[in-house]
């Protein structure tokens, strides 16, 4: 009899692959920056940011949650959580980070993210880095 090992999936909620603009703030280190998501769920996100993030950092992430996440319409939120894993992207100044979201604040729809157009578009290199997780 042979046994096949099945990888254990720790994610509770469904993840949606979507690139959404984010603002990232690390209150304990006084850092702020911008970025974009690779995927999003109700309890966590994987993002690329221009802020040096490290595992254990407490973060605030502001974004528009896609309609699929909360089962209604797209919703502006500020998620409070912590970085579980962080990995510098190989060919860019961005850091890829898995963030566990512990709570949300719902924001007025008219809140706007600051100058996200200054970020270059996601590259294939950024997506390759996520495959190593």
mmCIF file of N, CA and C in Angstrom:
data_model
loop_
_atom_site.group_PDB
_atom_site.id
_atom_site.type_symbol
_atom_site.label_atom_id
_atom_site.label_comp_id
_atom_site.label_asym_id
_atom_site.label_seq_id
_atom_site.Cartn_x
_atom_site.Cartn_y
_atom_site.Cartn_z
ATOM 1 N N UNK A 1 0.837 -1.181 0.000
ATOM 2 C CA UNK A 1 0.000 0.000 0.000
ATOM 3 C C UNK A 1 0.883 1.246 0.000
ATOM 4 N N UNK A 2 0.617 2.149 -0.913
ATOM 5 C CA UNK A 2 1.399 3.380 -0.948
ATOM 6 C C UNK A 2 0.561 4.529 -0.397
ATOM 7 N N UNK A 3 1.248 5.459 0.199
ATOM 8 C CA UNK A 3 0.555 6.637 0.715
ATOM 9 C C UNK A 3 0.988 7.850 -0.080
ATOM 10 N N UNK A 4 0.040 8.650 -0.434
ATOM 11 C CA UNK A 4 0.305 9.881 -1.163
ATOM 12 C C UNK A 4 0.121 11.038 -0.199
ATOM 13 N N UNK A 5 1.147 11.870 -0.111
ATOM 14 C CA UNK A 5 1.043 13.027 0.772
ATOM 15 C C UNK A 5 0.296 14.141 0.059
ATOM 16 N N UNK A 6 -0.713 14.651 0.728
ATOM 17 C CA UNK A 6 -1.494 15.763 0.201
ATOM 18 C C UNK A 6 -1.113 17.000 0.994
ATOM 19 N N UNK A 7 -0.712 18.068 0.295
ATOM 20 C CA UNK A 7 -0.341 19.279 1.041
ATOM 21 C C UNK A 7 -1.512 19.810 1.851
ATOM 22 N N UNK A 8 -1.230 20.274 3.039
ATOM 23 C CA UNK A 8 -2.252 20.819 3.927
ATOM 24 C C UNK A 8 -2.494 22.281 3.573
ATOM 25 N N UNK A 9 -3.723 22.633 3.312
ATOM 26 C CA UNK A 9 -4.104 24.003 2.968
ATOM 27 C C UNK A 9 -4.558 24.714 4.233
ATOM 28 N N UNK A 10 -3.822 25.757 4.639
ATOM 29 C CA UNK A 10 -4.158 26.485 5.863
ATOM 30 C C UNK A 10 -5.123 27.626 5.636
ATOM 31 N N UNK A 11 -5.364 28.006 4.414
ATOM 32 C CA UNK A 11 -6.267 29.118 4.142
ATOM 33 C C UNK A 11 -7.690 28.726 4.457
ATOM 34 N N UNK A 12 -8.399 29.625 5.112
ATOM 35 C CA UNK A 12 -9.784 29.377 5.484
ATOM 36 C C UNK A 12 -10.731 29.843 4.387
ATOM 37 N N UNK A 13 -10.494 31.028 3.842
ATOM 38 C CA UNK A 13 -11.390 31.607 2.847
ATOM 39 C C UNK A 13 -10.855 31.473 1.439
ATOM 40 N N UNK A 14 -11.732 31.665 0.494
ATOM 41 C CA UNK A 14 -11.355 31.617 -0.905
ATOM 42 C C UNK A 14 -10.522 32.836 -1.268
ATOM 43 N N UNK A 15 -9.482 32.627 -2.060
ATOM 44 C CA UNK A 15 -8.641 33.729 -2.527
ATOM 45 C C UNK A 15 -9.019 34.090 -3.946
ATOM 46 N N UNK A 16 -8.978 35.379 -4.221
ATOM 47 C CA UNK A 16 -9.281 35.885 -5.552
ATOM 48 C C UNK A 16 -8.031 36.549 -6.098
ATOM 49 N N UNK A 17 -7.543 36.066 -7.231
ATOM 50 C CA UNK A 17 -6.390 36.695 -7.867
ATOM 51 C C UNK A 17 -6.856 37.996 -8.495
ATOM 52 N N UNK A 18 -6.391 39.104 -7.953
ATOM 53 C CA UNK A 18 -6.782 40.406 -8.460
ATOM 54 C C UNK A 18 -5.735 41.436 -8.073
ATOM 55 N N UNK A 19 -5.473 42.363 -8.961
ATOM 56 C CA UNK A 19 -4.530 43.425 -8.672
ATOM 57 C C UNK A 19 -5.304 44.690 -8.321
ATOM 58 N N UNK A 20 -5.241 45.030 -7.038
ATOM 59 C CA UNK A 20 -5.922 46.199 -6.504
ATOM 60 C C UNK A 20 -4.860 47.115 -5.895
ATOM 61 N N UNK A 21 -4.960 48.402 -6.159
ATOM 62 C CA UNK A 21 -4.033 49.369 -5.578
ATOM 63 C C UNK A 21 -4.202 49.413 -4.061
ATOM 64 N N UNK A 22 -3.081 49.525 -3.329
ATOM 65 C CA UNK A 22 -3.117 49.598 -1.865
ATOM 66 C C UNK A 22 -2.196 50.704 -1.361
ATOM 67 N N UNK A 23 -2.545 51.235 -0.205
ATOM 68 C CA UNK A 23 -1.653 52.089 0.577
ATOM 69 C C UNK A 23 -1.257 51.266 1.797
ATOM 70 N N UNK A 24 0.012 51.267 2.124
ATOM 71 C CA UNK A 24 0.523 50.474 3.246
ATOM 72 C C UNK A 24 1.154 51.419 4.257
ATOM 73 N N UNK A 25 0.829 51.224 5.528
ATOM 74 C CA UNK A 25 1.400 52.024 6.605
ATOM 75 C C UNK A 25 1.891 51.079 7.694
ATOM 76 N N UNK A 26 3.125 51.310 8.155
ATOM 77 C CA UNK A 26 3.717 50.525 9.248
ATOM 78 C C UNK A 26 3.867 51.477 10.424
ATOM 79 N N UNK A 27 2.841 51.551 11.306
ATOM 80 C CA UNK A 27 2.852 52.551 12.388
ATOM 81 C C UNK A 27 4.062 52.457 13.305
ATOM 82 N N UNK A 28 4.494 51.261 13.634
ATOM 83 C CA UNK A 28 5.602 51.094 14.568
ATOM 84 C C UNK A 28 6.933 51.593 14.038
ATOM 85 N N UNK A 29 7.055 51.719 12.723
ATOM 86 C CA UNK A 29 8.313 52.177 12.130
ATOM 87 C C UNK A 29 8.147 53.492 11.379
ATOM 88 N N UNK A 30 6.923 54.054 11.383
ATOM 89 C CA UNK A 30 6.686 55.332 10.729
ATOM 90 C C UNK A 30 6.876 55.297 9.222
ATOM 91 N N UNK A 31 6.611 54.165 8.596
ATOM 92 C CA UNK A 31 6.780 54.011 7.154
ATOM 93 C C UNK A 31 5.431 53.975 6.454
ATOM 94 N N UNK A 32 5.371 54.556 5.265
ATOM 95 C CA UNK A 32 4.169 54.493 4.437
ATOM 96 C C UNK A 32 4.587 54.359 2.986
ATOM 97 N N UNK A 33 3.735 53.708 2.200
ATOM 98 C CA UNK A 33 4.014 53.561 0.782
ATOM 99 C C UNK A 33 2.804 53.026 0.062
ATOM 100 N N UNK A 34 3.025 52.648 -1.184
ATOM 101 C CA UNK A 34 1.948 52.152 -2.019
ATOM 102 C C UNK A 34 2.345 50.825 -2.640
ATOM 103 N N UNK A 35 1.363 50.168 -3.234
ATOM 104 C CA UNK A 35 1.620 48.900 -3.892
ATOM 105 C C UNK A 35 0.370 48.365 -4.550
ATOM 106 N N UNK A 36 0.339 47.058 -4.763
ATOM 107 C CA UNK A 36 -0.800 46.396 -5.382
ATOM 108 C C UNK A 36 -0.883 44.969 -4.858
ATOM 109 N N UNK A 37 -2.074 44.412 -4.900
ATOM 110 C CA UNK A 37 -2.275 43.046 -4.428
ATOM 111 C C UNK A 37 -1.985 42.042 -5.537
ATOM 112 N N UNK A 38 -1.615 40.852 -5.122
ATOM 113 C CA UNK A 38 -1.512 39.704 -6.028
ATOM 114 C C UNK A 38 -2.791 38.884 -5.904
ATOM 115 N N UNK A 39 -3.222 38.675 -4.644
ATOM 116 C CA UNK A 39 -4.494 38.017 -4.390
ATOM 117 C C UNK A 39 -5.071 38.534 -3.085
ATOM 118 N N UNK A 40 -6.394 38.351 -2.945
ATOM 119 C CA UNK A 40 -7.127 38.924 -1.812
ATOM 120 C C UNK A 40 -8.127 37.904 -1.303
ATOM 121 N N UNK A 41 -8.284 37.826 0.023
ATOM 122 C CA UNK A 41 -9.364 37.057 0.647
ATOM 123 C C UNK A 41 -9.902 37.903 1.793
ATOM 124 N N UNK A 42 -10.934 37.425 2.450
ATOM 125 C CA UNK A 42 -11.513 38.176 3.562
ATOM 126 C C UNK A 42 -10.552 38.258 4.751
ATOM 127 N N UNK A 43 -9.633 37.303 4.878
ATOM 128 C CA UNK A 43 -8.743 37.273 6.034
ATOM 129 C C UNK A 43 -7.297 37.616 5.726
ATOM 130 N N UNK A 44 -6.967 37.798 4.458
ATOM 131 C CA UNK A 44 -5.576 38.101 4.158
ATOM 132 C C UNK A 44 -5.364 38.512 2.722
ATOM 133 N N UNK A 45 -4.168 39.054 2.489
ATOM 134 C CA UNK A 45 -3.797 39.447 1.133
ATOM 135 C C UNK A 45 -2.322 39.133 0.916
ATOM 136 N N UNK A 46 -1.961 38.960 -0.342
ATOM 137 C CA UNK A 46 -0.555 38.963 -0.712
ATOM 138 C C UNK A 46 -0.377 40.205 -1.554
ATOM 139 N N UNK A 47 0.608 41.029 -1.201
ATOM 140 C CA UNK A 47 0.798 42.293 -1.889
ATOM 141 C C UNK A 47 2.264 42.521 -2.213
ATOM 142 N N UNK A 48 2.485 43.425 -3.148
ATOM 143 C CA UNK A 48 3.816 43.936 -3.450
ATOM 144 C C UNK A 48 3.784 45.408 -3.101
ATOM 145 N N UNK A 49 4.756 45.869 -2.309
ATOM 146 C CA UNK A 49 4.764 47.261 -1.857
ATOM 147 C C UNK A 49 6.157 47.855 -1.984
ATOM 148 N N UNK A 50 6.211 49.187 -2.046
ATOM 149 C CA UNK A 50 7.487 49.885 -2.097
ATOM 150 C C UNK A 50 7.979 50.265 -0.698
ATOM 151 N N UNK A 51 7.467 49.581 0.317
ATOM 152 C CA UNK A 51 7.839 49.795 1.714
ATOM 153 C C UNK A 51 8.610 48.563 2.182
ATOM 154 N N UNK A 52 9.730 48.720 2.896
ATOM 155 C CA UNK A 52 10.455 47.552 3.383
ATOM 156 C C UNK A 52 9.688 46.870 4.531
ATOM 157 N N UNK A 53 9.022 45.780 4.222
ATOM 158 C CA UNK A 53 8.235 45.042 5.213
ATOM 159 C C UNK A 53 9.015 43.829 5.699
ATOM 160 N N UNK A 54 8.764 43.456 6.951
ATOM 161 C CA UNK A 54 9.396 42.284 7.547
ATOM 162 C C UNK A 54 8.347 41.451 8.256
ATOM 163 N N UNK A 55 8.592 40.156 8.362
ATOM 164 C CA UNK A 55 7.687 39.275 9.099
ATOM 165 C C UNK A 55 7.510 39.825 10.507
ATOM 166 N N UNK A 56 6.263 39.867 10.963
ATOM 167 C CA UNK A 56 5.948 40.371 12.292
ATOM 168 C C UNK A 56 5.528 41.830 12.331
ATOM 169 N N UNK A 57 5.789 42.595 11.272
ATOM 170 C CA UNK A 57 5.378 44.002 11.246
ATOM 171 C C UNK A 57 3.869 44.119 11.384
ATOM 172 N N UNK A 58 3.412 45.055 12.213
ATOM 173 C CA UNK A 58 2.002 45.410 12.290
ATOM 174 C C UNK A 58 1.769 46.431 11.184
ATOM 175 N N UNK A 59 0.739 46.213 10.358
ATOM 176 C CA UNK A 59 0.499 47.081 9.209
ATOM 177 C C UNK A 59 -0.954 47.495 9.113
ATOM 178 N N UNK A 60 -1.157 48.619 8.439
ATOM 179 C CA UNK A 60 -2.483 49.073 8.021
ATOM 180 C C UNK A 60 -2.453 49.099 6.496
ATOM 181 N N UNK A 61 -3.436 48.457 5.876
ATOM 182 C CA UNK A 61 -3.502 48.387 4.420
ATOM 183 C C UNK A 61 -4.852 48.952 3.983
ATOM 184 N N UNK A 62 -4.822 50.010 3.170
ATOM 185 C CA UNK A 62 -6.047 50.631 2.681
ATOM 186 C C UNK A 62 -6.241 50.240 1.225
ATOM 187 N N UNK A 63 -7.435 49.724 0.908
ATOM 188 C CA UNK A 63 -7.724 49.275 -0.444
ATOM 189 C C UNK A 63 -9.227 49.208 -0.666
ATOM 190 N N UNK A 64 -9.609 48.987 -1.919
ATOM 191 C CA UNK A 64 -10.999 48.720 -2.243
ATOM 192 C C UNK A 64 -11.137 47.215 -2.388
ATOM 193 N N UNK A 65 -11.854 46.600 -1.448
ATOM 194 C CA UNK A 65 -12.072 45.156 -1.514
ATOM 195 C C UNK A 65 -13.015 44.849 -2.671
ATOM 196 N N UNK A 66 -12.641 43.892 -3.519
ATOM 197 C CA UNK A 66 -13.524 43.518 -4.625
ATOM 198 C C UNK A 66 -14.883 43.020 -4.119
ATOM 199 N N UNK A 67 -15.902 43.172 -4.932
ATOM 200 C CA UNK A 67 -17.270 42.787 -4.565
ATOM 201 C C UNK A 67 -17.367 41.325 -4.147
ATOM 202 N N UNK A 68 -16.567 40.445 -4.752
ATOM 203 C CA UNK A 68 -16.646 39.012 -4.447
ATOM 204 C C UNK A 68 -16.286 38.683 -2.999
ATOM 205 N N UNK A 69 -15.470 39.503 -2.377
ATOM 206 C CA UNK A 69 -14.986 39.211 -1.024
ATOM 207 C C UNK A 69 -16.107 39.296 0.000
ATOM 208 N N UNK A 70 -16.863 40.378 -0.019
ATOM 209 C CA UNK A 70 -17.915 40.573 0.980
ATOM 210 C C UNK A 70 -19.301 40.249 0.451
ATOM 211 N N UNK A 71 -19.386 39.768 -0.786
ATOM 212 C CA UNK A 71 -20.677 39.360 -1.337
ATOM 213 C C UNK A 71 -21.618 40.501 -1.663
ATOM 214 N N UNK A 72 -21.105 41.644 -1.921
ATOM 215 C CA UNK A 72 -21.944 42.797 -2.264
ATOM 216 C C UNK A 72 -21.255 43.607 -3.324
ATOM 217 N N UNK A 73 -21.072 44.894 -3.022
ATOM 218 C CA UNK A 73 -20.354 45.736 -3.959
ATOM 219 C C UNK A 73 -18.949 46.003 -3.433
ATOM 220 N N UNK A 74 -18.087 46.503 -4.300
ATOM 221 C CA UNK A 74 -16.721 46.821 -3.890
ATOM 222 C C UNK A 74 -16.776 47.804 -2.717
ATOM 223 N N UNK A 75 -15.924 47.595 -1.713
ATOM 224 C CA UNK A 75 -15.979 48.356 -0.471
ATOM 225 C C UNK A 75 -14.601 48.871 -0.092
ATOM 226 N N UNK A 76 -14.501 50.176 0.208
ATOM 227 C CA UNK A 76 -13.235 50.751 0.683
ATOM 228 C C UNK A 76 -13.033 50.365 2.138
ATOM 229 N N UNK A 77 -11.853 49.802 2.446
ATOM 230 C CA UNK A 77 -11.550 49.380 3.809
ATOM 231 C C UNK A 77 -10.115 49.739 4.176
ATOM 232 N N UNK A 78 -9.882 49.825 5.463
ATOM 233 C CA UNK A 78 -8.533 49.876 6.006
ATOM 234 C C UNK A 78 -8.412 48.626 6.865
ATOM 235 N N UNK A 79 -7.574 47.706 6.415
ATOM 236 C CA UNK A 79 -7.358 46.467 7.151
ATOM 237 C C UNK A 79 -6.180 46.609 8.097
ATOM 238 N N UNK A 80 -6.347 46.090 9.292
ATOM 239 C CA UNK A 80 -5.279 46.101 10.297
ATOM 240 C C UNK A 80 -4.825 44.657 10.470
ATOM 241 N N UNK A 81 -3.533 44.448 10.386
ATOM 242 C CA UNK A 81 -3.038 43.076 10.508
ATOM 243 C C UNK A 81 -1.545 43.038 10.710
ATOM 244 N N UNK A 82 -0.977 41.879 10.350
ATOM 245 C CA UNK A 82 0.469 41.714 10.517
ATOM 246 C C UNK A 82 1.030 40.915 9.357
ATOM 247 N N UNK A 83 2.292 41.176 9.079
ATOM 248 C CA UNK A 83 2.994 40.505 7.994
ATOM 249 C C UNK A 83 3.403 39.116 8.471
ATOM 250 N N UNK A 84 2.973 38.088 7.742
ATOM 251 C CA UNK A 84 3.362 36.723 8.064
ATOM 252 C C UNK A 84 4.685 36.348 7.407
ATOM 253 N N UNK A 85 4.852 36.740 6.131
ATOM 254 C CA UNK A 85 6.070 36.454 5.370
ATOM 255 C C UNK A 85 6.374 37.645 4.481
ATOM 256 N N UNK A 86 7.665 37.899 4.259
ATOM 257 C CA UNK A 86 8.065 38.971 3.344
ATOM 258 C C UNK A 86 9.271 38.504 2.548
ATOM 259 N N UNK A 87 9.282 38.860 1.261
ATOM 260 C CA UNK A 87 10.366 38.467 0.372
ATOM 261 C C UNK A 87 10.619 39.583 -0.629
ATOM 262 N N UNK A 88 11.860 40.087 -0.696
ATOM 263 C CA UNK A 88 12.149 41.110 -1.707
ATOM 264 C C UNK A 88 11.978 40.526 -3.105
ATOM 265 N N UNK A 89 11.425 41.314 -4.002
ATOM 266 C CA UNK A 89 11.311 40.905 -5.401
ATOM 267 C C UNK A 89 12.709 40.930 -6.006
ATOM 268 N N UNK A 90 12.986 40.007 -6.913
ATOM 269 C CA UNK A 90 14.342 39.870 -7.450
ATOM 270 C C UNK A 90 14.821 41.065 -8.253
ATOM 271 N N UNK A 91 13.965 41.631 -9.109
ATOM 272 C CA UNK A 91 14.419 42.673 -10.018
ATOM 273 C C UNK A 91 13.762 44.029 -9.804
ATOM 274 N N UNK A 92 13.047 44.215 -8.702
ATOM 275 C CA UNK A 92 12.414 45.507 -8.452
ATOM 276 C C UNK A 92 12.684 45.925 -7.016
ATOM 277 N N UNK A 93 12.270 47.125 -6.686
ATOM 278 C CA UNK A 93 12.431 47.636 -5.323
ATOM 279 C C UNK A 93 11.268 47.238 -4.424
ATOM 280 N N UNK A 94 10.346 46.457 -4.933
ATOM 281 C CA UNK A 94 9.171 46.067 -4.160
ATOM 282 C C UNK A 94 9.473 44.874 -3.259
ATOM 283 N N UNK A 95 8.658 44.766 -2.215
ATOM 284 C CA UNK A 95 8.703 43.619 -1.319
ATOM 285 C C UNK A 95 7.374 42.891 -1.445
ATOM 286 N N UNK A 96 7.408 41.578 -1.621
ATOM 287 C CA UNK A 96 6.200 40.769 -1.609
ATOM 288 C C UNK A 96 5.911 40.371 -0.174
ATOM 289 N N UNK A 97 4.657 40.479 0.251
ATOM 290 C CA UNK A 97 4.334 40.174 1.646
ATOM 291 C C UNK A 97 2.966 39.522 1.771
ATOM 292 N N UNK A 98 2.900 38.484 2.602
ATOM 293 C CA UNK A 98 1.631 37.865 2.971
ATOM 294 C C UNK A 98 1.178 38.538 4.259
ATOM 295 N N UNK A 99 -0.026 39.098 4.234
ATOM 296 C CA UNK A 99 -0.543 39.856 5.381
ATOM 297 C C UNK A 99 -1.820 39.204 5.884
ATOM 298 N N UNK A 100 -1.851 38.868 7.168
ATOM 299 C CA UNK A 100 -3.053 38.378 7.833
ATOM 300 C C UNK A 100 -3.837 39.587 8.316
ATOM 301 N N UNK A 101 -5.080 39.732 7.840
ATOM 302 C CA UNK A 101 -5.919 40.858 8.246
ATOM 303 C C UNK A 101 -6.755 40.441 9.452
ATOM 304 N N UNK A 102 -6.601 41.160 10.551
ATOM 305 C CA UNK A 102 -7.269 40.810 11.803
ATOM 306 C C UNK A 102 -8.551 41.599 12.031
ATOM 307 N N UNK A 103 -8.637 42.813 11.463
ATOM 308 C CA UNK A 103 -9.869 43.608 11.573
ATOM 309 C C UNK A 103 -9.887 44.645 10.474
ATOM 310 N N UNK A 104 -11.087 45.207 10.230
ATOM 311 C CA UNK A 104 -11.295 46.197 9.178
ATOM 312 C C UNK A 104 -11.966 47.443 9.730
ATOM 313 N N UNK A 105 -11.707 48.567 9.071
ATOM 314 C CA UNK A 105 -12.503 49.778 9.217
ATOM 315 C C UNK A 105 -13.102 50.024 7.843
ATOM 316 N N UNK A 106 -14.396 50.282 7.785
ATOM 317 C CA UNK A 106 -15.036 50.614 6.517
ATOM 318 C C UNK A 106 -14.893 52.103 6.287
ATOM 319 N N UNK A 107 -14.480 52.493 5.081
ATOM 320 C CA UNK A 107 -14.190 53.885 4.760
ATOM 321 C C UNK A 107 -15.217 54.442 3.788
ATOM 322 N N UNK A 108 -15.424 55.762 3.812
ATOM 323 C CA UNK A 108 -16.329 56.375 2.834
ATOM 324 C C UNK A 108 -15.815 56.130 1.419
ATOM 325 N N UNK A 109 -16.728 55.941 0.494
ATOM 326 C CA UNK A 109 -16.377 55.642 -0.895
ATOM 327 C C UNK A 109 -15.554 56.752 -1.539
ATOM 328 N N UNK A 110 -15.699 57.991 -1.079
ATOM 329 C CA UNK A 110 -14.985 59.090 -1.721
ATOM 330 C C UNK A 110 -13.515 59.180 -1.335
ATOM 331 N N UNK A 111 -13.066 58.410 -0.323
ATOM 332 C CA UNK A 111 -11.638 58.398 0.001
ATOM 333 C C UNK A 111 -10.872 57.910 -1.217
ATOM 334 N N UNK A 112 -9.773 58.567 -1.526
ATOM 335 C CA UNK A 112 -8.997 58.230 -2.720
ATOM 336 C C UNK A 112 -7.578 57.878 -2.308
ATOM 337 N N UNK A 113 -6.999 56.889 -2.993
ATOM 338 C CA UNK A 113 -5.603 56.531 -2.738
ATOM 339 C C UNK A 113 -4.688 57.614 -3.293
ATOM 340 N N UNK A 114 -3.571 57.905 -2.622
ATOM 341 C CA UNK A 114 -2.636 58.904 -3.130
ATOM 342 C C UNK A 114 -1.910 58.406 -4.377
ATOM 343 N N UNK A 115 -1.478 59.281 -5.200
ATOM 344 C CA UNK A 115 -0.693 59.111 -6.420
ATOM 345 C C UNK A 115 -0.152 57.718 -6.707
ATOM 346 N N UNK A 116 -1.026 56.801 -7.029
ATOM 347 C CA UNK A 116 -0.580 55.446 -7.352
ATOM 348 C C UNK A 116 0.019 55.360 -8.742
ATOM 349 N N UNK A 117 -0.215 56.352 -9.569
ATOM 350 C CA UNK A 117 0.314 56.286 -10.923
ATOM 351 C C UNK A 117 1.842 56.314 -10.937
ATOM 352 N N UNK A 118 2.482 56.672 -9.843
ATOM 353 C CA UNK A 118 3.943 56.703 -9.829
ATOM 354 C C UNK A 118 4.548 55.301 -9.752
ATOM 355 N N UNK A 119 3.748 54.301 -9.376
ATOM 356 C CA UNK A 119 4.252 52.929 -9.327
ATOM 357 C C UNK A 119 4.278 52.327 -10.717
ATOM 358 N N UNK A 120 5.369 51.646 -11.073
ATOM 359 C CA UNK A 120 5.364 50.957 -12.357
ATOM 360 C C UNK A 120 4.377 49.805 -12.330
ATOM 361 N N UNK A 121 3.935 49.395 -13.483
ATOM 362 C CA UNK A 121 3.004 48.275 -13.584
ATOM 363 C C UNK A 121 3.668 47.010 -13.050
ATOM 364 N N UNK A 122 2.861 46.054 -12.555
ATOM 365 C CA UNK A 122 3.428 44.792 -12.090
ATOM 366 C C UNK A 122 4.174 44.111 -13.230
ATOM 367 N N UNK A 123 5.258 43.455 -12.887
ATOM 368 C CA UNK A 123 6.035 42.760 -13.910
ATOM 369 C C UNK A 123 5.922 41.258 -13.717
ATOM 370 N N UNK A 124 6.361 40.504 -14.711
ATOM 371 C CA UNK A 124 6.358 39.046 -14.588
ATOM 372 C C UNK A 124 7.260 38.615 -13.453
ATOM 373 N N UNK A 125 8.329 39.351 -13.181
ATOM 374 C CA UNK A 125 9.237 39.019 -12.086
ATOM 375 C C UNK A 125 8.512 39.035 -10.754
ATOM 376 N N UNK A 126 7.628 40.027 -10.550
ATOM 377 C CA UNK A 126 6.871 40.093 -9.306
ATOM 378 C C UNK A 126 6.026 38.844 -9.129
ATOM 379 N N UNK A 127 5.386 38.395 -10.189
ATOM 380 C CA UNK A 127 4.539 37.219 -10.091
ATOM 381 C C UNK A 127 5.350 35.953 -9.875
ATOM 382 N N UNK A 128 6.560 35.882 -10.423
ATOM 383 C CA UNK A 128 7.407 34.713 -10.233
ATOM 384 C C UNK A 128 7.784 34.572 -8.766
ATOM 385 N N UNK A 129 8.033 35.689 -8.103
ATOM 386 C CA UNK A 129 8.423 35.642 -6.686
ATOM 387 C C UNK A 129 7.349 34.974 -5.846
ATOM 388 N N UNK A 130 6.084 35.176 -6.147
ATOM 389 C CA UNK A 130 5.004 34.589 -5.365
ATOM 390 C C UNK A 130 4.976 33.074 -5.511
ATOM 391 N N UNK A 131 5.428 32.549 -6.632
ATOM 392 C CA UNK A 131 5.416 31.109 -6.836
ATOM 393 C C UNK A 131 6.312 30.367 -5.854
ATOM 394 N N UNK A 132 7.242 31.063 -5.244
ATOM 395 C CA UNK A 132 8.135 30.404 -4.291
ATOM 396 C C UNK A 132 7.539 30.214 -2.920
ATOM 397 N N UNK A 133 6.387 30.819 -2.649
ATOM 398 C CA UNK A 133 5.793 30.715 -1.310
ATOM 399 C C UNK A 133 5.309 29.344 -1.157
#
